[in-house]
Each structure stands twice: as structure tokens, then as C-alpha cells.
Coordinates of C-alpha atoms in Angstrom, one line a residue:
M1 CA -26.0 25.3 -88.7
S2 CA -22.7 24.6 -90.4
H3 CA -22.4 22.4 -93.5
K4 CA -20.5 19.8 -91.4
L5 CA -23.3 19.5 -88.9
T6 CA -26.0 19.2 -91.6
Q7 CA -24.2 16.0 -92.8
F8 CA -25.4 14.3 -89.6
L9 CA -29.1 15.2 -89.9
K10 CA -29.9 11.7 -91.2
D11 CA -27.6 9.9 -88.7
G12 CA -29.5 7.5 -86.4
E13 CA -27.6 8.5 -83.3
Y14 CA -28.1 12.3 -84.0
L15 CA -31.8 11.8 -84.6
L16 CA -32.2 10.2 -81.2
L17 CA -30.6 13.1 -79.3
S18 CA -32.8 15.3 -77.2
D19 CA -33.6 18.8 -78.4
F20 CA -31.5 20.1 -75.5
N21 CA -28.4 18.2 -76.7
R22 CA -29.0 19.0 -80.4
T23 CA -29.2 22.7 -79.5
F24 CA -26.1 22.6 -77.4
L25 CA -24.2 20.8 -80.1
K26 CA -25.3 23.4 -82.7
N27 CA -24.1 26.2 -80.4
L28 CA -20.8 24.5 -79.9
D29 CA -20.4 24.2 -83.6
D30 CA -21.2 27.9 -84.2
K31 CA -18.8 29.0 -81.5
W32 CA -15.9 26.6 -82.0
R33 CA -16.1 25.6 -85.7
L34 CA -15.9 21.9 -84.9
S35 CA -14.4 19.4 -87.4
H36 CA -16.4 16.6 -88.9
Q37 CA -14.6 14.1 -86.6
E38 CA -15.2 16.2 -83.5
I39 CA -18.9 16.4 -84.3
R40 CA -19.2 12.7 -84.8
I41 CA -17.5 12.0 -81.5
L42 CA -19.6 14.5 -79.6
I43 CA -22.8 13.0 -81.0
R44 CA -21.6 9.6 -79.7
I45 CA -20.8 11.1 -76.3
A46 CA -24.1 12.9 -76.0
R47 CA -26.1 9.8 -77.1
D48 CA -24.2 7.6 -74.6
L49 CA -24.9 10.1 -71.8
E50 CA -28.6 10.1 -72.6
T51 CA -28.8 6.3 -72.9
W52 CA -26.9 5.7 -69.7
D53 CA -29.0 8.3 -67.8
E54 CA -25.7 10.2 -67.0
G55 CA -26.8 13.8 -67.8
A56 CA -26.1 15.9 -70.9
L57 CA -23.2 16.8 -73.1
S58 CA -23.1 20.2 -71.4
D59 CA -22.2 18.5 -68.1
L60 CA -18.9 17.3 -69.6
W61 CA -18.1 20.3 -71.9
Q62 CA -17.2 22.9 -69.3
E63 CA -15.9 26.2 -70.7
D64 CA -16.9 28.5 -67.9
H65 CA -13.3 29.0 -66.9
I66 CA -12.2 30.1 -70.4
P67 CA -12.4 33.9 -70.5
E68 CA -12.4 34.4 -74.3
P69 CA -13.5 31.2 -76.0
G70 CA -12.5 30.7 -79.6
K71 CA -8.8 29.8 -79.6
K72 CA -7.9 26.6 -81.2
Q73 CA -5.9 25.4 -78.2
D74 CA -8.8 26.1 -75.9
K75 CA -11.1 24.0 -78.1
E76 CA -8.6 21.1 -78.2
K77 CA -8.3 21.2 -74.4
L78 CA -12.1 21.2 -73.9
F79 CA -12.6 18.4 -76.4
R80 CA -9.9 16.3 -74.7
Q81 CA -11.3 16.9 -71.2
T82 CA -14.8 16.0 -72.5
R83 CA -13.5 12.7 -73.9
E84 CA -11.6 11.9 -70.8
N85 CA -14.6 12.5 -68.6
W86 CA -16.7 10.3 -70.9
E87 CA -14.0 7.5 -70.6
K88 CA -14.0 7.8 -66.8
L89 CA -17.7 6.9 -66.8
K90 CA -17.0 3.7 -68.7
N91 CA -13.9 2.7 -66.8
I92 CA -15.5 2.4 -63.3
P93 CA -18.3 -0.1 -62.4
K94 CA -21.6 1.4 -63.5
D95 CA -24.1 2.4 -60.8
Y96 CA -27.7 1.2 -61.3
R97 CA -28.9 2.9 -58.1
G98 CA -31.8 5.2 -59.1
F99 CA -31.7 4.0 -62.7
Q100 CA -35.3 3.6 -63.9
P101 CA -35.5 2.2 -67.5
E102 CA -38.7 3.1 -69.2
K103 CA -41.5 0.5 -69.6
I104 CA -41.3 -1.2 -72.9
Q105 CA -44.5 -1.2 -75.0
R106 CA -44.0 -3.6 -77.8
P107 CA -46.7 -4.4 -80.3
A108 CA -48.0 -8.0 -80.3
P109 CA -45.7 -10.0 -82.6
G110 CA -46.9 -11.3 -85.9
F111 CA -46.3 -15.0 -86.7
Q112 CA -45.3 -16.2 -90.1
A113 CA -44.7 -19.6 -91.6
L114 CA -41.4 -20.2 -93.4
T115 CA -41.9 -22.3 -96.5
D116 CA -38.5 -21.8 -98.1
E117 CA -35.7 -24.3 -97.8
R118 CA -33.3 -22.2 -95.8
K119 CA -30.7 -24.0 -93.7
I120 CA -31.8 -24.6 -90.2
L121 CA -28.6 -26.1 -88.7
G122 CA -25.4 -24.1 -88.6
E123 CA -22.4 -23.1 -86.5
C124 CA -22.6 -21.0 -83.4
P125 CA -22.6 -17.4 -84.8
V126 CA -19.8 -16.3 -82.5
A127 CA -17.6 -19.4 -82.9
S128 CA -13.9 -18.6 -83.2
V129 CA -10.6 -20.3 -83.1
K130 CA -9.3 -17.3 -81.1
T131 CA -11.5 -18.1 -78.1
R132 CA -12.1 -21.4 -76.3
C133 CA -15.3 -22.5 -78.0
C134 CA -17.4 -25.6 -77.6
N135 CA -18.2 -25.9 -81.3
L136 CA -22.0 -25.8 -80.5
K137 CA -24.2 -26.4 -83.5
T138 CA -27.3 -24.1 -83.6
L139 CA -30.7 -25.1 -84.7
D140 CA -32.9 -22.2 -85.8
A141 CA -36.3 -23.8 -85.0
V142 CA -37.8 -20.3 -84.4
I143 CA -36.4 -17.0 -85.7
N144 CA -36.7 -13.8 -83.7
C145 CA -37.4 -13.3 -80.0
G146 CA -40.2 -11.6 -78.0
F147 CA -38.0 -10.5 -75.1
D148 CA -36.1 -7.3 -75.1
C149 CA -32.6 -7.7 -73.6
S150 CA -30.7 -4.6 -74.2
Y151 CA -27.4 -6.4 -75.1
C152 CA -28.9 -9.1 -77.4
S153 CA -27.7 -9.4 -81.0
I154 CA -30.9 -11.1 -82.2
Q155 CA -32.7 -7.7 -82.3
S156 CA -29.9 -6.3 -84.4
F157 CA -30.5 -8.8 -87.2
Y158 CA -34.3 -9.4 -87.1
H159 CA -36.9 -6.6 -87.1
D160 CA -40.6 -5.7 -87.5
H161 CA -41.7 -8.0 -84.7
R162 CA -42.3 -11.0 -87.0
I163 CA -41.7 -14.4 -85.4
L164 CA -40.8 -17.0 -88.0
F165 CA -41.8 -20.7 -87.7
H166 CA -40.7 -23.3 -90.2
S167 CA -43.5 -25.0 -92.1
G168 CA -42.8 -28.7 -92.1
L169 CA -40.2 -28.5 -89.3
K170 CA -40.5 -32.2 -88.6
D171 CA -39.4 -33.1 -92.1
K172 CA -36.6 -30.5 -92.1
L173 CA -35.3 -32.1 -88.9
R174 CA -35.4 -35.6 -90.3
N175 CA -33.6 -34.4 -93.4
L176 CA -30.6 -33.2 -91.5
K177 CA -27.4 -35.1 -92.3
L178 CA -26.0 -36.0 -88.9
D179 CA -23.2 -38.5 -88.8
P180 CA -24.6 -41.4 -86.6
D181 CA -21.1 -42.3 -85.5
K182 CA -20.5 -38.8 -84.1
N183 CA -21.9 -37.3 -80.9
W184 CA -23.5 -33.9 -81.3
H185 CA -24.4 -30.9 -79.1
I186 CA -27.1 -28.8 -80.7
G187 CA -28.7 -25.7 -79.2
T188 CA -32.0 -24.0 -80.1
G189 CA -31.6 -20.7 -78.2
Q190 CA -29.4 -18.7 -80.6
S191 CA -32.1 -17.2 -82.9
S192 CA -35.0 -17.2 -80.4
D193 CA -35.8 -18.2 -76.8
S194 CA -36.3 -22.0 -76.7
L195 CA -39.4 -22.1 -74.5
M196 CA -41.2 -18.8 -74.6
W197 CA -43.4 -19.8 -77.6
G198 CA -44.4 -23.1 -76.0
N199 CA -45.6 -25.7 -78.5
R200 CA -46.9 -23.1 -81.0
E201 CA -46.9 -24.6 -84.5
G202 CA -45.9 -27.9 -82.9
V203 CA -42.3 -26.7 -82.5
L204 CA -41.6 -28.4 -79.2
A205 CA -43.2 -31.6 -80.2
D206 CA -41.1 -31.7 -83.4
L207 CA -37.9 -31.0 -81.4
M208 CA -38.8 -33.8 -78.9
N209 CA -39.4 -36.2 -81.7
F210 CA -36.0 -35.2 -83.3
A211 CA -34.2 -35.8 -80.0
S212 CA -35.9 -39.2 -79.6
E213 CA -34.9 -40.2 -83.1
N214 CA -31.3 -39.1 -82.5
P215 CA -30.0 -40.4 -79.2
H216 CA -26.5 -39.4 -80.1
V217 CA -27.5 -35.7 -79.9
V218 CA -27.5 -33.6 -76.8
L219 CA -30.4 -31.2 -77.6
E220 CA -30.1 -28.1 -75.5
L221 CA -33.1 -25.7 -75.0
K222 CA -31.9 -22.4 -73.6
T223 CA -34.3 -19.9 -72.1
K224 CA -35.1 -16.9 -70.0
S225 CA -38.8 -18.0 -69.8
D226 CA -41.0 -19.6 -67.3
N227 CA -43.4 -21.0 -70.0
M228 CA -43.3 -24.6 -68.9
K229 CA -46.9 -25.9 -69.5
D230 CA -46.5 -27.3 -73.0
F231 CA -43.0 -28.5 -72.4
L232 CA -43.9 -30.5 -69.3
E233 CA -47.0 -32.0 -71.1
L234 CA -44.7 -33.6 -73.7
P235 CA -42.6 -36.8 -73.4
V236 CA -39.1 -35.3 -72.9
P237 CA -36.4 -37.7 -74.1
P238 CA -33.4 -38.2 -71.8
N239 CA -31.0 -36.5 -74.2
V240 CA -32.8 -33.1 -73.9
L241 CA -31.1 -30.6 -71.7
A242 CA -33.1 -27.5 -70.4
T243 CA -30.9 -24.6 -69.4
W244 CA -31.8 -21.2 -68.0
S245 CA -29.8 -18.0 -68.5
L246 CA -29.7 -16.3 -65.1
N247 CA -28.7 -12.9 -63.9
T248 CA -29.0 -10.7 -60.8
K249 CA -32.2 -8.9 -60.1
T250 CA -30.5 -5.6 -60.9
I251 CA -29.5 -6.7 -64.4
I252 CA -32.8 -8.4 -65.1
N253 CA -34.8 -5.3 -64.1
A254 CA -32.6 -2.9 -66.0
E255 CA -31.4 -4.8 -69.0
E256 CA -33.5 -7.9 -69.6
R257 CA -36.9 -6.3 -70.0
L258 CA -39.9 -8.5 -70.8
T259 CA -38.1 -11.7 -69.6
A260 CA -39.3 -13.8 -66.7
S261 CA -38.2 -12.7 -63.3
L262 CA -35.3 -14.4 -61.5
E263 CA -37.7 -16.2 -59.2
K264 CA -39.9 -17.4 -62.0
R265 CA -36.9 -18.7 -64.0
L266 CA -35.7 -20.6 -60.9
E267 CA -39.2 -22.0 -60.3
A268 CA -39.4 -23.2 -63.9
A269 CA -36.0 -24.9 -63.7
R270 CA -37.1 -26.5 -60.4
K271 CA -40.2 -28.0 -62.2
A272 CA -38.0 -29.4 -64.9
A273 CA -35.6 -31.0 -62.4
D274 CA -38.5 -32.5 -60.5
R275 CA -39.5 -34.2 -63.7
K276 CA -36.0 -35.7 -63.9
I277 CA -35.2 -33.5 -66.9
P278 CA -31.5 -32.5 -66.9
V279 CA -31.0 -28.8 -66.2
G280 CA -28.2 -26.3 -66.5
F281 CA -27.5 -22.6 -65.9
H282 CA -25.8 -19.9 -67.9
F283 CA -24.4 -16.8 -66.1
H284 CA -24.0 -15.0 -69.4
P285 CA -23.6 -12.1 -69.5
M286 CA -22.1 -11.4 -66.2
V287 CA -22.0 -7.6 -65.8
W288 CA -19.6 -5.4 -63.9
Y289 CA -21.4 -2.8 -61.8
E290 CA -21.6 -1.4 -58.3
G291 CA -22.6 -4.3 -56.0
W292 CA -22.1 -7.0 -58.6
E293 CA -20.0 -9.2 -56.3
A294 CA -22.5 -9.4 -53.5
E295 CA -25.5 -9.9 -55.8
Y296 CA -23.9 -12.7 -57.9
T297 CA -22.7 -14.4 -54.8
Q298 CA -26.1 -14.3 -53.2
L299 CA -27.8 -15.6 -56.4
I300 CA -25.4 -18.5 -56.6
E301 CA -25.8 -19.4 -53.0
K302 CA -29.6 -19.5 -53.6
L303 CA -29.2 -21.6 -56.6
T304 CA -27.0 -24.2 -54.8
R305 CA -29.7 -24.4 -52.1
M306 CA -32.5 -25.0 -54.6
F307 CA -30.8 -27.6 -56.6
T308 CA -28.4 -30.5 -55.9
P309 CA -25.4 -31.1 -58.1
D310 CA -26.8 -34.5 -59.1
E311 CA -29.6 -32.6 -60.9
V312 CA -27.4 -30.1 -62.8
V313 CA -25.4 -30.9 -65.9
T314 CA -23.6 -27.7 -66.5
V315 CA -22.9 -24.1 -65.5
S316 CA -21.4 -21.6 -67.9
L317 CA -19.8 -18.2 -67.2
G318 CA -19.5 -15.5 -69.8
T319 CA -19.8 -11.8 -70.3
L320 CA -20.6 -9.0 -72.7
T321 CA -19.0 -9.4 -76.1
F322 CA -20.0 -7.4 -79.2
I323 CA -19.2 -7.1 -82.8
K324 CA -19.1 -3.6 -84.3
P325 CA -22.4 -4.0 -86.3
V326 CA -24.2 -5.0 -83.2
L327 CA -22.7 -2.0 -81.2
K328 CA -23.9 0.3 -84.0
E329 CA -27.4 -1.2 -83.9
L330 CA -27.7 -1.1 -80.1
R331 CA -26.8 2.6 -80.1
K332 CA -29.7 3.3 -82.4
R333 CA -32.3 1.9 -80.0
P334 CA -34.4 4.6 -78.4
I335 CA -34.1 3.2 -74.9
R336 CA -32.2 3.9 -71.7
S337 CA -29.7 1.3 -70.9
K338 CA -26.3 1.2 -69.1
I339 CA -25.1 -1.9 -70.8
L340 CA -22.6 -0.1 -73.0
Q341 CA -21.3 2.0 -70.1
M342 CA -18.3 -0.3 -69.8
P343 CA -14.6 -0.4 -70.6
M344 CA -14.0 -2.2 -73.9
E345 CA -11.0 -3.8 -75.4
E346 CA -10.6 -5.6 -78.7
A347 CA -10.8 -9.3 -78.2
A348 CA -10.5 -11.8 -81.1
G349 CA -12.2 -9.3 -83.5
K350 CA -14.9 -8.4 -81.0
W351 CA -15.2 -5.9 -78.2
S352 CA -15.4 -6.9 -74.5
Y353 CA -14.2 -6.2 -71.0
P354 CA -10.5 -6.2 -70.3
L355 CA -9.2 -9.5 -69.2
P356 CA -8.5 -8.5 -65.6
V357 CA -12.2 -7.5 -65.2
K358 CA -13.3 -10.8 -66.7
E359 CA -11.1 -12.8 -64.4
E360 CA -12.4 -11.0 -61.4
L361 CA -16.0 -11.7 -62.5
F362 CA -15.5 -15.4 -63.3
R363 CA -13.3 -16.2 -60.3
T364 CA -15.8 -14.7 -57.9
A365 CA -18.7 -16.7 -59.4
Y366 CA -16.8 -20.0 -59.5
R367 CA -15.6 -19.6 -55.9
A368 CA -19.3 -19.2 -54.9
F369 CA -20.1 -22.5 -56.6
S370 CA -17.6 -24.4 -54.4
P371 CA -20.2 -27.0 -53.3
W372 CA -20.6 -28.0 -56.9
H373 CA -16.9 -28.2 -57.8
G374 CA -16.0 -31.6 -59.4
K375 CA -19.7 -32.5 -59.6
V376 CA -21.0 -30.2 -62.3
F377 CA -19.4 -29.3 -65.7
F378 CA -18.2 -25.6 -65.5
Y379 CA -17.0 -23.8 -68.6
L380 CA -16.3 -20.3 -70.0
C381 CA -18.4 -19.4 -73.0
M382 CA -16.6 -17.6 -75.9
E383 CA -13.7 -16.4 -73.7
D384 CA -10.0 -16.1 -74.1
P385 CA -8.2 -19.4 -73.4
S386 CA -5.8 -17.7 -71.0
L387 CA -8.7 -17.2 -68.5
W388 CA -9.4 -20.9 -67.9
Q389 CA -6.4 -21.8 -65.8
P390 CA -6.7 -18.9 -63.3
V391 CA -10.5 -19.3 -63.0
F392 CA -10.9 -23.1 -63.0
G393 CA -7.3 -24.4 -62.5
R394 CA -7.7 -26.4 -65.7
A395 CA -7.6 -25.7 -69.4
Y396 CA -8.0 -27.3 -72.8
G397 CA -5.5 -27.4 -75.6
D398 CA -7.9 -26.6 -78.4
N399 CA -11.6 -26.3 -79.1
E400 CA -11.9 -29.9 -80.3
E401 CA -10.7 -31.2 -76.9
F402 CA -13.1 -28.9 -75.1
E403 CA -16.0 -30.1 -77.3
E404 CA -15.2 -33.8 -76.8
D405 CA -15.0 -33.5 -73.1
M406 CA -18.1 -31.4 -72.8
I407 CA -20.3 -33.8 -74.8
Y408 CA -18.9 -36.9 -73.1
T409 CA -19.5 -35.3 -69.6
Y410 CA -23.0 -34.1 -70.6
Q411 CA -24.1 -37.5 -71.9
R412 CA -22.7 -39.4 -68.9
K413 CA -24.5 -37.0 -66.4
M414 CA -27.8 -37.1 -68.4
R415 CA -27.8 -40.9 -68.5
K416 CA -27.2 -40.9 -64.7
I417 CA -30.2 -38.5 -64.2
A418 CA -32.3 -40.8 -66.3
G419 CA -31.2 -43.8 -64.1
K420 CA -29.3 -45.5 -67.0
E421 CA -25.8 -45.2 -65.5
E422 CA -24.3 -45.3 -62.1

């Protein structure tokens, strides 16, 4: 093994490679005297192929046609062709047919009380002036999640399966300095799922009390859970909005492991709407894959049959967006996932689909929602401002205008659902 290759022996991606790929990489290095940069890129390619269930590095590095391997120009040609074949796998819609992710066996989470005075209210972690952003405020009522979505950034920041609950949450909520003359939109689903823990440690009761004491706040509980028992047993103030993140069965089965099934999420939302609790839906992330158009259209048609627009406050559309540290952490996970098998372009300091792919995804979804046009508030979450006009036929001049219109529309619709406004 060359000195250059030994420098990667503690690298997370290299350590996750199969013995077959490690042996093949060692043989390549012995034969072709790879540079440090070439080794680094080939490790990335090999790891991606394993994660995506797309074969081995040897499938892309094809030197059978080279009679006397060893020439520098031959190595450069092989390396270039390998990279090109890798890019081709990313630049076409991924194919989930036959893809079988392994069953996740996670240890039971440990629960810990937080007694420190850490800040619980903050800005949306992906807020940016470069995207059209609603300026959502985030409330970290619980920290860490028990689900296992392959694309989620939460697992990149919180580890060791500890779920953190604030000691004295009710007092911490009462001590928040919220301008009473301002309307607020606060969400609890950014650091953990909002409903999966039920009323453990009194968290839902404290949140309902907070909403009741602050009628100028729209409190949004965002979830992929069907854990409704505790929630529906509590008095839910009319300014609480329950929203479900939805995806196609293909994506839920392959990339949203341990979450409630699509059917159970829809049933849970139906229970909330039957209680006159305002509901909403997030199609985020929409994923580009073989068959996406038919599956998302069918899902939306089912949704518009199960709910009336009078019951639904909002629908958001968004897609996969990553920062580099999250990409690095996701590649270190020892699971099979096709989520990063996608074309990526730099977008406002992050990495996401090219704009034409996004426009196709969002326009298709919005078109399928035609029975709800003009009756439900639709928006794009964390997306380039240039997408709004071609998708919705409308746009906002800045984030503040977007925020103001969203909160005004939410509050008006929620009052109507509660029977307090015509």
C-alpha cells in the first residue's frame, strides 16, 4: 500500500468501503501510482456507488481495452471516463426499482432533561436573503429526532440517540420576549418531530398553553408521525396549525425510514381536521426519480379527495438542499440510500437541484393542486425567487412581504376554521 493511500486509513468514507472496493482501490494504486487527489475522488465514487446500490468501482474503471497499462495518458483517460460515468448516474432521474434499503435497527433513545438556560427560540436554520424565505421563527421544544430520514440535517448535528427535553419548558416559554404588537409564525419541527413524542414531559401541554397565552402567534407543529392520542386529548387553541410532511410511497419506503406510512400520516391529518384543527401539508423534499411525476400527481389527487380546501391552511413545495457539512456527514452514514444520487448545483451557498429540474417538479405538483388554487396558501420553501413566477404566476419582492402575507393569510384562514370569521 502506497504512502498516499495510507493517509486515508482513518477517513470515514474509506472505512465504510467494502473489502472488495478497498482491495480494488489498492490494486489500482499499485498499478497506476495514483495521486492523492485521484485517490480521494475514487474513494468518493466507490462510496457513492455502494450507497446508491449501483455496483462497484470496478464497474466504472474499465481498463480491459488497454493492452499495456501504465502510461500516464492511459491513466488520465480511465480516470476521466470513470468520473464521467459517475456523473451520468447523477444526472438522470434515479431508479428505485429493485432498491431494497436495509432495515434500520436503532437502539431505544435515551431521554435527558435540559436544565441549562440555552436559547429555545431562534431563526430558521436555513434562512437566507438569497432565497425567498418566510422568516419562520423556530422553537426547539425537543432536541433530536427518533426518525431516520436519509436526507435530514438533524442527524448531522445531534448524536448518541439522546432526546433532550427542557426542564421547566412552561416557564421558558413564558419568558420569551415576543412583541405583542407583532404577529409571529413559530414552528417546532426543526430540531425534532413535533408530535412523535406525544405529551412526554408535558411538552404538548406546555406548547398549547403558550399558544393560548399568545393569540398573536401562529404556532405550527410539523410532523411525519401519526401519534395523535395525546394531542387530541388536549384543548388545542385556534392559533395552532398542524402540518404533515408528505412524500410518495417510493420515497417514504426508501428514504424516510421509521416514519409513519403515507396512509397513517393522512389518517392522522384527517383526525385533526375532523376536530376543526387547521391543517397543512409540506411536499418537502420533492425528489426527482423515475416515475416521480405519476406518483406525486396520484398522491396530490388523493389528498384533494380526502380534504376540502376549507380545512387546509397551507401547502408548501420544496426540494433537497444541503450545506457542505451535512453532505459530509450524510456520506459517513453506513446505510444504502439514493438520496445523493442527484445532479447538484451551488444555490445561495448550498447545494441543490438545477433550477430547470426544480421548476419541473414544482409546476407539476402545483398543476395537480388546481382544485385548491386561490383557496389554499401555496408557497415555495427556501427556493430561488426566480421560481415563483413560473410556478405560481405570482412573486414577492422580498422576504418581509412574503412573511407578512403568509401570516395574514394563515390567521384569517385559521379564524375562519374556528368559526370566528366569515
